């Protein structure tokens, strides 16, 4: 369960409100999963709502940056992070099994991924966005506002939160890679088993056909 604190305030009213709402949705889904108080349809609907709200939030952030004419260097990087995140979320979103254990595991993984990604993104990229928008409102040019924050330093407590988030994201990604390797290995074994069971006559027929074709070409 995520607990909101002032550490995550960007001081942009709309952005902070949407961040809080996102974490509330994540906490609600997480709590329902732990209490085993959720059906397949509920999980599916909750995930769709969560992803839809997240997509709208990211779009609103980008519109805000464009309206404020934030430096293109930051906007490009910020958009890349958003697009990468949405791609990864899309990999979680397709729940096709009615197996309760698989649904629960997939929903739990999605909650973890979005939570840790938001923590890292808010404390890093969003805070840089906020600082630049504040400086632009104060009269700086977008370029000056960006350049001023090149050597921006983050306090140790925030660094620890970001480090914890990125470590958990890495561990989860590593686990998904391990699961993928297991599936690939199982598939290879299945293919080898099918090939070994192939009748010799079928193989001979294939060889004869190849010889006939070779003769015809000559």
Short mmCIF file of C-alpha atoms in Angstrom, two decimals, residues 14-213:
data_model
loop_
_atom_site.label_atom_id
_atom_site.label_comp_id
_atom_site.label_asym_id
_atom_site.label_seq_id
_atom_site.Cartn_x
_atom_site.Cartn_y
_atom_site.Cartn_z
CA UNK A 14 -3.87 19.16 -11.50
CA UNK A 15 -0.81 16.92 -11.60
CA UNK A 16 -0.81 16.31 -7.84
CA UNK A 17 -4.54 15.57 -7.81
CA UNK A 18 -4.18 13.04 -10.61
CA UNK A 19 -1.17 11.42 -8.93
CA UNK A 20 -3.17 11.02 -5.70
CA UNK A 21 -6.11 9.52 -7.60
CA UNK A 22 -3.80 7.07 -9.35
CA UNK A 23 -2.34 5.86 -6.07
CA UNK A 24 -5.86 5.54 -4.62
CA UNK A 25 -6.86 3.32 -7.54
CA UNK A 26 -3.71 1.25 -7.08
CA UNK A 27 -4.27 0.89 -3.32
CA UNK A 28 -7.90 -0.09 -3.80
CA UNK A 29 -7.05 -2.79 -6.34
CA UNK A 30 -4.19 -4.06 -4.16
CA UNK A 31 -6.44 -4.24 -1.08
CA UNK A 32 -9.19 -6.11 -2.92
CA UNK A 33 -6.67 -8.64 -4.21
CA UNK A 34 -5.23 -9.24 -0.73
CA UNK A 35 -8.69 -9.70 0.76
CA UNK A 36 -9.60 -12.10 -2.04
CA UNK A 37 -12.63 -9.91 -2.57
CA UNK A 38 -12.55 -9.49 -6.30
CA UNK A 39 -13.78 -11.41 -9.34
CA UNK A 40 -12.27 -11.87 -12.78
CA UNK A 41 -14.55 -9.18 -14.20
CA UNK A 42 -13.74 -6.81 -11.34
CA UNK A 43 -10.01 -7.25 -11.92
CA UNK A 44 -10.38 -6.71 -15.64
CA UNK A 45 -12.52 -3.60 -15.17
CA UNK A 46 -10.19 -2.20 -12.49
CA UNK A 47 -7.18 -2.65 -14.75
CA UNK A 48 -8.95 -0.99 -17.68
CA UNK A 49 -9.96 1.95 -15.47
CA UNK A 50 -6.44 2.24 -14.08
CA UNK A 51 -4.82 2.21 -17.52
CA UNK A 52 -7.39 4.63 -18.96
CA UNK A 53 -6.85 7.09 -16.11
CA UNK A 54 -3.07 6.75 -16.43
CA UNK A 55 -3.18 7.44 -20.17
CA UNK A 56 -5.30 10.56 -19.60
CA UNK A 57 -2.95 11.77 -16.88
CA UNK A 58 0.14 11.41 -19.06
CA UNK A 59 -1.61 13.18 -21.91
CA UNK A 60 -2.57 16.05 -19.57
CA UNK A 61 1.04 16.37 -18.43
CA UNK A 62 2.26 16.61 -22.00
CA UNK A 63 -0.40 19.20 -22.89
CA UNK A 64 0.64 21.24 -19.85
CA UNK A 65 4.28 21.17 -20.93
CA UNK A 66 3.44 22.15 -24.50
CA UNK A 67 1.18 25.00 -23.40
CA UNK A 68 3.96 26.30 -21.15
CA UNK A 69 6.47 25.91 -24.01
CA UNK A 70 8.82 23.88 -21.87
CA UNK A 71 12.22 23.23 -23.44
CA UNK A 72 12.03 20.58 -26.17
CA UNK A 73 14.93 18.66 -24.66
CA UNK A 74 12.90 17.97 -21.54
CA UNK A 75 9.65 17.40 -23.43
CA UNK A 76 11.28 14.80 -25.69
CA UNK A 77 12.76 12.88 -22.75
CA UNK A 78 9.53 13.13 -20.77
CA UNK A 79 7.48 11.80 -23.68
CA UNK A 80 9.90 8.92 -24.20
CA UNK A 81 9.44 7.87 -20.58
CA UNK A 82 5.66 8.04 -20.95
CA UNK A 83 5.64 6.02 -24.18
CA UNK A 84 7.96 3.38 -22.76
CA UNK A 85 5.78 3.10 -19.66
CA UNK A 86 2.55 2.75 -21.66
CA UNK A 87 4.15 0.04 -23.81
CA UNK A 88 5.13 -1.94 -20.71
CA UNK A 89 1.71 -1.47 -19.12
CA UNK A 90 0.12 -2.79 -22.30
CA UNK A 91 1.95 -6.08 -21.79
CA UNK A 92 0.14 -6.51 -18.48
CA UNK A 93 -3.30 -5.41 -19.57
CA UNK A 94 -4.48 -8.40 -21.61
CA UNK A 95 -5.99 -10.83 -19.13
CA UNK A 96 -7.28 -13.78 -21.13
CA UNK A 97 -7.43 -16.50 -18.49
CA UNK A 98 -10.25 -17.08 -16.02
CA UNK A 99 -7.84 -18.84 -13.67
CA UNK A 100 -8.11 -16.90 -10.39
CA UNK A 101 -4.47 -17.45 -9.43
CA UNK A 102 -3.17 -16.17 -12.75
CA UNK A 103 -5.47 -13.15 -12.66
CA UNK A 104 -4.41 -12.29 -9.12
CA UNK A 105 -0.72 -12.65 -9.93
CA UNK A 106 -1.00 -10.55 -13.07
CA UNK A 107 -2.98 -7.80 -11.33
CA UNK A 108 -0.52 -7.77 -8.43
CA UNK A 109 2.42 -7.44 -10.83
CA UNK A 110 0.68 -4.57 -12.62
CA UNK A 111 0.03 -2.72 -9.35
CA UNK A 112 3.66 -3.13 -8.32
CA UNK A 113 4.97 -1.97 -11.68
CA UNK A 114 2.80 1.15 -11.90
CA UNK A 115 3.43 2.06 -8.25
CA UNK A 116 7.22 1.84 -8.45
CA UNK A 117 7.32 3.50 -11.86
CA UNK A 118 5.22 6.42 -10.61
CA UNK A 119 7.42 6.86 -7.54
CA UNK A 120 10.57 6.99 -9.66
CA UNK A 121 9.02 9.17 -12.37
CA UNK A 122 7.38 11.68 -10.01
CA UNK A 123 10.47 12.19 -7.86
CA UNK A 124 12.71 12.53 -10.89
CA UNK A 125 11.26 13.71 -14.19
CA UNK A 126 8.05 15.28 -12.88
CA UNK A 127 9.92 17.32 -10.27
CA UNK A 128 12.23 18.63 -13.00
CA UNK A 129 9.18 19.52 -15.06
CA UNK A 130 7.65 21.37 -12.12
CA UNK A 131 10.83 23.34 -11.41
CA UNK A 132 11.11 24.39 -15.05
CA UNK A 133 7.47 25.48 -15.26
CA UNK A 134 7.92 27.54 -12.08
CA UNK A 135 10.98 29.28 -13.51
CA UNK A 136 9.23 29.92 -16.83
CA UNK A 137 6.32 31.56 -14.99
CA UNK A 138 8.87 33.68 -13.11
CA UNK A 139 10.15 35.07 -16.42
CA UNK A 140 12.89 32.71 -17.54
CA UNK A 141 13.01 31.45 -21.09
CA UNK A 142 12.36 27.70 -21.50
CA UNK A 143 16.02 27.24 -22.47
CA UNK A 144 17.26 29.07 -19.36
CA UNK A 145 14.90 27.09 -17.13
CA UNK A 146 16.21 23.82 -18.57
CA UNK A 147 19.90 24.76 -18.44
CA UNK A 148 19.58 25.99 -14.85
CA UNK A 149 18.59 22.49 -13.72
CA UNK A 150 21.36 20.58 -15.49
CA UNK A 151 23.25 20.18 -12.21
CA UNK A 152 20.09 19.80 -10.13
CA UNK A 153 20.82 17.87 -6.93
CA UNK A 154 18.33 15.61 -5.16
CA UNK A 155 18.30 15.23 -1.38
CA UNK A 156 19.47 11.86 0.05
CA UNK A 157 16.02 10.81 1.31
CA UNK A 158 14.52 11.25 -2.15
CA UNK A 159 17.45 9.43 -3.74
CA UNK A 160 16.78 6.46 -1.44
CA UNK A 161 13.11 6.36 -2.46
CA UNK A 162 14.05 6.48 -6.14
CA UNK A 163 16.73 3.83 -5.66
CA UNK A 164 14.28 1.51 -3.91
CA UNK A 165 11.78 1.99 -6.74
CA UNK A 166 14.26 1.30 -9.52
CA UNK A 167 15.62 -1.79 -7.74
CA UNK A 168 12.11 -3.22 -7.42
CA UNK A 169 11.39 -2.44 -11.07
CA UNK A 170 14.59 -4.24 -12.05
CA UNK A 171 13.82 -7.28 -9.87
CA UNK A 172 10.33 -7.58 -11.34
CA UNK A 173 11.71 -7.27 -14.88
CA UNK A 174 14.31 -9.93 -14.09
CA UNK A 175 11.59 -12.27 -12.83
CA UNK A 176 9.55 -11.76 -16.01
CA UNK A 177 12.64 -12.55 -18.11
CA UNK A 178 13.23 -15.74 -16.12
CA UNK A 179 9.62 -16.80 -16.68
CA UNK A 180 9.98 -16.10 -20.38
CA UNK A 181 13.14 -18.24 -20.57
CA UNK A 182 11.29 -21.11 -18.87
CA UNK A 183 8.44 -20.87 -21.37
CA UNK A 184 10.87 -20.81 -24.31
CA UNK A 185 12.69 -23.86 -22.95
CA UNK A 186 9.39 -25.73 -22.52
CA UNK A 187 8.38 -24.84 -26.08
CA UNK A 188 11.70 -26.06 -27.46
CA UNK A 189 11.30 -29.38 -25.61
CA UNK A 190 7.79 -29.77 -27.02
CA UNK A 191 9.03 -29.15 -30.56
CA UNK A 192 11.90 -31.63 -30.13
CA UNK A 193 9.50 -34.22 -28.75
CA UNK A 194 7.17 -33.83 -31.71
CA UNK A 195 10.07 -34.07 -34.15
CA UNK A 196 11.37 -37.25 -32.51
CA UNK A 197 7.92 -38.86 -32.82
CA UNK A 198 7.69 -38.09 -36.53
CA UNK A 199 7.35 -41.33 -38.51
CA UNK A 200 10.44 -42.39 -40.53
CA UNK A 201 8.21 -42.93 -43.58
CA UNK A 202 7.27 -39.28 -43.48
CA UNK A 203 10.91 -38.32 -43.38
CA UNK A 204 11.72 -40.72 -46.27
CA UNK A 205 8.85 -39.32 -48.32
CA UNK A 206 10.19 -35.84 -47.77
CA UNK A 207 13.66 -36.95 -48.88
CA UNK A 208 12.24 -38.69 -52.00
CA UNK A 209 10.28 -35.58 -52.89
CA UNK A 210 13.41 -33.52 -52.55
CA UNK A 211 15.32 -35.89 -54.87
CA UNK A 212 12.53 -35.79 -57.45
CA UNK A 213 12.49 -32.03 -57.37
#
